[in-house]
Coordinates of N, CA and C in Angstrom, one line a residue:
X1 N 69.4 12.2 56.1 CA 68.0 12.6 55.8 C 67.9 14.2 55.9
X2 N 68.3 14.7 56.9 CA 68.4 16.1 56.7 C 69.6 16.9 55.9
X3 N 70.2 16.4 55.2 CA 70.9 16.9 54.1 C 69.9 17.3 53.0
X4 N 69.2 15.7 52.7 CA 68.7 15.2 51.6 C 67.1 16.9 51.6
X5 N 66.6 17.3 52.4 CA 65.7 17.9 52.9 C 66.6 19.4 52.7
X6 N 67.4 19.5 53.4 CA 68.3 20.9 52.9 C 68.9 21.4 51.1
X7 N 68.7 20.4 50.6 CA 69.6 20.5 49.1 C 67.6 20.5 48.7
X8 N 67.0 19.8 49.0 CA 65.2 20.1 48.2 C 64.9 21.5 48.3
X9 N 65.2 21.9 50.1 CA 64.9 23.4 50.0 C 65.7 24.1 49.6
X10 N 67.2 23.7 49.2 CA 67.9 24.9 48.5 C 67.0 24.7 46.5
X11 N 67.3 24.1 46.3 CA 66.7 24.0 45.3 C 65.5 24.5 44.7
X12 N 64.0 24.0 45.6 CA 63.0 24.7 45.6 C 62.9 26.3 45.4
X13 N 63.6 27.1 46.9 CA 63.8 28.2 47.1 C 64.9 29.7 45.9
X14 N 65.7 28.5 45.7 CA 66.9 29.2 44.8 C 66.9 29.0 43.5
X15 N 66.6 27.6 43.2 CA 66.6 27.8 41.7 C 65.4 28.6 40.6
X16 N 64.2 29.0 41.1 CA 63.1 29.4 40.6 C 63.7 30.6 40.2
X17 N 64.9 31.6 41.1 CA 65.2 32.8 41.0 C 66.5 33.3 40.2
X18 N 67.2 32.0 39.7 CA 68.4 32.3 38.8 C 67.5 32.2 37.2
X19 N 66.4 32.0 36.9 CA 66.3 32.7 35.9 C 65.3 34.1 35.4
X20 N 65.4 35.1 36.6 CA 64.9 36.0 37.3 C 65.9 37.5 36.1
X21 N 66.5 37.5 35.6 CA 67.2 38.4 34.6 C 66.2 39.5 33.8
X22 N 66.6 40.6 33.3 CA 66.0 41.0 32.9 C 67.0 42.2 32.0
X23 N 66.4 42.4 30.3 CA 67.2 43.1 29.7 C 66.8 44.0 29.0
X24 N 67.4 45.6 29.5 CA 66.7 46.9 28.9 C 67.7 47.1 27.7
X25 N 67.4 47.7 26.8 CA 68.1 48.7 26.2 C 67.5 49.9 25.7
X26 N 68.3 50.8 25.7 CA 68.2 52.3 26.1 C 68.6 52.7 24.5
X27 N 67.6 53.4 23.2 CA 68.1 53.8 22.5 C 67.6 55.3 22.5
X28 N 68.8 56.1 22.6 CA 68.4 57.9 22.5 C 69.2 58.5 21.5
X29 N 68.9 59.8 21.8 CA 69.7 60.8 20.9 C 69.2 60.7 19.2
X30 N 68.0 60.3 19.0 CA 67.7 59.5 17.4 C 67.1 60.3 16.9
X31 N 67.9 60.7 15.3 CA 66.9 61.5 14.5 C 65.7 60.7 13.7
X32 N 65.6 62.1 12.8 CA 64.4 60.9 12.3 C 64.1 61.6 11.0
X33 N 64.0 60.9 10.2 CA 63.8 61.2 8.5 C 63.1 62.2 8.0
X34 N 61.9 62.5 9.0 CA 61.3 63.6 8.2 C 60.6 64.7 9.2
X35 N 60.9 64.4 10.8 CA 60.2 65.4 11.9 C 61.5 65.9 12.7
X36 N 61.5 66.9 13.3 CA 62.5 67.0 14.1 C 61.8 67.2 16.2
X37 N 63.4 66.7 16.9 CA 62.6 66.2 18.2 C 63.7 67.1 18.8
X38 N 63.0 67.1 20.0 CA 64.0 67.8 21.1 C 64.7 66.3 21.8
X39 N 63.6 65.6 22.3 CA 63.9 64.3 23.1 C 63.4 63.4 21.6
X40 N 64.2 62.5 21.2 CA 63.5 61.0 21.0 C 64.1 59.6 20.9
X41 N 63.3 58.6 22.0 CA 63.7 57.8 22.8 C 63.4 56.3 22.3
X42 N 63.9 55.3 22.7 CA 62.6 53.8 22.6 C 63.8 53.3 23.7
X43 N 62.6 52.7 24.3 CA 63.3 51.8 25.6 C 62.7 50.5 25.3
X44 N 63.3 49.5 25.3 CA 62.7 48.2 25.2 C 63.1 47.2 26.0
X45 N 62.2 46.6 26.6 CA 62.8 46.2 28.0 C 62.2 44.6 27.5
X46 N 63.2 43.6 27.1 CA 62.8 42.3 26.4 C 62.5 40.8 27.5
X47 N 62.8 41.7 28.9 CA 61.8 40.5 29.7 C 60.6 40.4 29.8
X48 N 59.7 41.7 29.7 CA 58.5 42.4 29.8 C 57.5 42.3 28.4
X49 N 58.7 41.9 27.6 CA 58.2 42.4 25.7 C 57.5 43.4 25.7
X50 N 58.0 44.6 26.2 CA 57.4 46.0 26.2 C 58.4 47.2 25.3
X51 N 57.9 48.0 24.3 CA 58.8 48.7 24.0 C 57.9 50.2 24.5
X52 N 58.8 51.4 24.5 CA 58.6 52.3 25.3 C 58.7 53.2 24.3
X53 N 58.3 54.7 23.4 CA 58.9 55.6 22.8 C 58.8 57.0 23.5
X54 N 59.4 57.5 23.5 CA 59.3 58.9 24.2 C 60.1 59.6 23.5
X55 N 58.9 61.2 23.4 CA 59.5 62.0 22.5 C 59.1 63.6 22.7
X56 N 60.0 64.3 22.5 CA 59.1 65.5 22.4 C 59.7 66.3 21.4
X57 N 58.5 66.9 20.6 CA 58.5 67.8 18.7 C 59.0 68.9 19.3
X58 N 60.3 69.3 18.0 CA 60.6 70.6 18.6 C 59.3 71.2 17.8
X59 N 59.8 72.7 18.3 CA 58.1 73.3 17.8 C 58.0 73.6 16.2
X60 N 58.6 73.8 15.5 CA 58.3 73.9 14.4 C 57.3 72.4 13.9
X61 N 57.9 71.4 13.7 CA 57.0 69.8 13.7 C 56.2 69.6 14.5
X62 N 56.2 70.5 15.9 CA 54.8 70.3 16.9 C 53.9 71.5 15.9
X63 N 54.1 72.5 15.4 CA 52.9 73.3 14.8 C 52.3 73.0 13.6
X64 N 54.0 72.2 12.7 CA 52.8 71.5 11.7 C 51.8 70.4 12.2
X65 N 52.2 69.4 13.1 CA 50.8 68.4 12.8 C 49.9 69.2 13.5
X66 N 49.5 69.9 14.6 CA 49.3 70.7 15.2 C 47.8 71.8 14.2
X67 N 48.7 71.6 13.2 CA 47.6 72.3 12.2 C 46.6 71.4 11.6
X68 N 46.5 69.9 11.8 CA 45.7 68.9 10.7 C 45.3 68.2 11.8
X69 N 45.8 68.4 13.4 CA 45.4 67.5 14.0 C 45.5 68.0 15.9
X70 N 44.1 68.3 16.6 CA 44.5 68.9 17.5 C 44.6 68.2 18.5
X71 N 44.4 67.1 18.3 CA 45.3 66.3 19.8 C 46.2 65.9 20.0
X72 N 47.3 66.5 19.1 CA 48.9 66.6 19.1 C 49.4 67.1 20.3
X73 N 50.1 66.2 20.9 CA 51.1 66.9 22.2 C 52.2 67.1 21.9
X74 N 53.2 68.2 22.4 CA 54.3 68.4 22.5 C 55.0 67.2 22.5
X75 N 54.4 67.1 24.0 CA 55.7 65.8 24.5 C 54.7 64.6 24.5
X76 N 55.4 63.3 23.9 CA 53.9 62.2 24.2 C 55.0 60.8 24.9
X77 N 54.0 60.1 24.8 CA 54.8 59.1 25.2 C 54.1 57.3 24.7
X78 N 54.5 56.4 24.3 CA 53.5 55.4 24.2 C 54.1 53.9 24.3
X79 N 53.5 53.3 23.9 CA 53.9 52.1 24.8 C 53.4 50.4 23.6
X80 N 54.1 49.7 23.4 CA 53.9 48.5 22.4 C 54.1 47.5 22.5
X81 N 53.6 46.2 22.5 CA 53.8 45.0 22.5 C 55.3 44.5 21.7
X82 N 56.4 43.7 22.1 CA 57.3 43.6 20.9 C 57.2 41.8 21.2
X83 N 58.4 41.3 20.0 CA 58.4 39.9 20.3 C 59.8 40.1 19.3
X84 N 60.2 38.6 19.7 CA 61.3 38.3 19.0 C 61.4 37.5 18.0
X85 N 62.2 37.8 16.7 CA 61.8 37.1 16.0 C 63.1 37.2 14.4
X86 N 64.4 35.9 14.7 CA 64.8 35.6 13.5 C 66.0 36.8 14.3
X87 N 66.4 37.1 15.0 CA 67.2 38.0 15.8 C 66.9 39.8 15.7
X88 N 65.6 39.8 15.3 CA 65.0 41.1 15.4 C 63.8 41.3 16.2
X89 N 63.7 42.6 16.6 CA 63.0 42.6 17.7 C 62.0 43.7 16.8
X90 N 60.6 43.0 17.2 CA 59.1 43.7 15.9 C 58.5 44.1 17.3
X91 N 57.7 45.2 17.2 CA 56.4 45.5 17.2 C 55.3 44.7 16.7
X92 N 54.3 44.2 18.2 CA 53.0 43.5 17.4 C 52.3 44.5 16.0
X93 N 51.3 43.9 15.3 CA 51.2 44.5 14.1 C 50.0 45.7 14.2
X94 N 50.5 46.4 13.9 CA 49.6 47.8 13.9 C 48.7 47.9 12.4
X95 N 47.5 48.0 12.5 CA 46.7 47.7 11.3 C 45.5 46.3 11.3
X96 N 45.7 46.3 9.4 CA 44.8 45.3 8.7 C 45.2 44.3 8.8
X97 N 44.9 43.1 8.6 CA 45.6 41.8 8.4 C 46.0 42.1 6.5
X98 N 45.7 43.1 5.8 CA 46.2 43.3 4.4 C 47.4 44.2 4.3
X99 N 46.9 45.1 5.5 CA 47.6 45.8 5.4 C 48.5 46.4 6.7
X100 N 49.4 46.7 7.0 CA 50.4 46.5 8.8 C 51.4 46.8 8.7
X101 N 51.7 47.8 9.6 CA 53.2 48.8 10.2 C 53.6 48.1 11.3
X102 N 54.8 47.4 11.6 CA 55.6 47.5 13.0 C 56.9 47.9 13.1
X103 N 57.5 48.8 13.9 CA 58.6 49.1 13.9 C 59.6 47.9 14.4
X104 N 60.7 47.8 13.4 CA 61.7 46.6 13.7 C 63.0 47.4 14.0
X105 N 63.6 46.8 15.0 CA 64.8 47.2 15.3 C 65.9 45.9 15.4
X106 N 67.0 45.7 15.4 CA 68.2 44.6 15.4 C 68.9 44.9 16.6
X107 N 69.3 43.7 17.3 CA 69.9 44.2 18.1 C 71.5 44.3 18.0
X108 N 72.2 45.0 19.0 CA 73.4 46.1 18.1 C 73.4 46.5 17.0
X109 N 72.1 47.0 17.0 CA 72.5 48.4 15.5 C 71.7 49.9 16.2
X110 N 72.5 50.6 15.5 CA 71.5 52.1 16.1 C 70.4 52.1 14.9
X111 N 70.5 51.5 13.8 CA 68.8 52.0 13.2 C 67.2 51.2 13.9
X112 N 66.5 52.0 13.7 CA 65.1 51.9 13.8 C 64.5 52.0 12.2
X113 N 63.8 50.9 12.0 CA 63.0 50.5 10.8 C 61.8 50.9 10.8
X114 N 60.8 50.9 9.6 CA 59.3 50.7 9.7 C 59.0 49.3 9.0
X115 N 58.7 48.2 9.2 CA 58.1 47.3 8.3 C 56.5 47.4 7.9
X116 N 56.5 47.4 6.9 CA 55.4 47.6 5.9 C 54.8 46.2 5.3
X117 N 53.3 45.9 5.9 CA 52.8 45.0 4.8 C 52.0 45.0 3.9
X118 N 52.0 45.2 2.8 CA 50.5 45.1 1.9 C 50.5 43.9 1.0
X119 N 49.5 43.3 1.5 CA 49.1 41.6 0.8 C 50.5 41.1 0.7
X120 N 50.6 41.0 1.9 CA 51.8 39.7 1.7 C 53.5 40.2 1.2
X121 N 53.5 41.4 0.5 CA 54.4 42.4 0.2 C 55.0 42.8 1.1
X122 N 56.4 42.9 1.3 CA 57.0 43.7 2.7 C 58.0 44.5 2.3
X123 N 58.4 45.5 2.4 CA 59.0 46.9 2.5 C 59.4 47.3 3.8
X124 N 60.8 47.5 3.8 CA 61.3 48.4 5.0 C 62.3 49.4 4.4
X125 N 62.0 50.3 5.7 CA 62.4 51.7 5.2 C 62.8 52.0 6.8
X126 N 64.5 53.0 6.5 CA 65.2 53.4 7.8 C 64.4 55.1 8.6
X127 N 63.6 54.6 9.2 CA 63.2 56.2 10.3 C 64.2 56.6 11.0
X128 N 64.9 55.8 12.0 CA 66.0 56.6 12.6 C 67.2 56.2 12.9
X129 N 68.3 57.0 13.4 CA 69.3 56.6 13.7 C 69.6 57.1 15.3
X130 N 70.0 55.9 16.1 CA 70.0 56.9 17.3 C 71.5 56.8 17.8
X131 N 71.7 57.8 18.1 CA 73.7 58.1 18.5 C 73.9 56.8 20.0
X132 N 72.9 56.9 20.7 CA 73.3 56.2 22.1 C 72.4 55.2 22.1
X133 N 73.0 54.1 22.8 CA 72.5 53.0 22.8 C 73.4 52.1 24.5
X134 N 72.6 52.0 25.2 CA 72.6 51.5 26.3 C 71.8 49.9 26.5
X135 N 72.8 48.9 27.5 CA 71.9 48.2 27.6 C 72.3 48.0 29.3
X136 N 71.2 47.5 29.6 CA 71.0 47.4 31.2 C 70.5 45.6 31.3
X137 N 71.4 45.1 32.4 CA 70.8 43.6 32.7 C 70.7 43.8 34.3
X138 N 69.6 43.4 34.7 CA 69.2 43.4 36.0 C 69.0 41.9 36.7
X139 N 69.6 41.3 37.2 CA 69.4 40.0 37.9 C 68.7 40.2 39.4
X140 N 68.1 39.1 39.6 CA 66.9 39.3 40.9 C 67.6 38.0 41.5

């Protein structure tokens, strides 16, 4: 009987925490088609479904938007819903229900996409390429 009571509480206690994992990946070093960066980053951390961008305009691209738009920062930083989907990893949808941007990315590849919807229409187009690509797994 007290076996039967030691294998419940291993169980109880241990198994809730083997599926406790969690997986980053780290894409840096990324240009980008039409701005230029000192830093630009996306971290996507797919236990959380959080993606991360971090960047900072060198100053020539910080002065142009800087001229059409004054609450341009140097350095920014922002943060997105992602999900999985078909072996790509989207951004929830930014916009209209006619109309909607989410950045898609693949996993093992260094590009960064834009997907585009208008009425049902989809278009992608390559924004960046990033040199480094890390991935991090953390077990608890």
């Amino acid at each position: 009987m007290k076996e039967i009571r030691f294998l419940i509480f291993f169980f109880l206690i241990i198994f809730p925490f083997q599926g406790l994992k969690s997986e980053i990946i780290v894409m840096s070093k990324c240009d980008d088609k039409q701005d230029e960066f000192l830093k630009n980053e996306y971290i996507l951390n797919l236990n959380e479904l959080i993606m991360t961008r971090n960047y900072i305009y060198k100053e020539k691209t910080y002065q142009k938007y800087k001229l059409t738009d004054l609450s341009v920062k140097k350095s920014n930083s922002y943060v997105r819903n992602i999900y999985e989907e078909d072996g790509k990893i989207l951004t929830h949808k930014h916009g209209y229900p006619q109309f909607y941007t989410q950045i898609l990315f693949e996993k093992e590849k260094q590009e960064v996409f834009m997907r585009t919807v208008l009425n049902d229409e989809v278009g992608i187009s390559k924004i960046s390429t990033c040199k480094k690509i890390e991935k991090f797994e953390n077990e608890s």
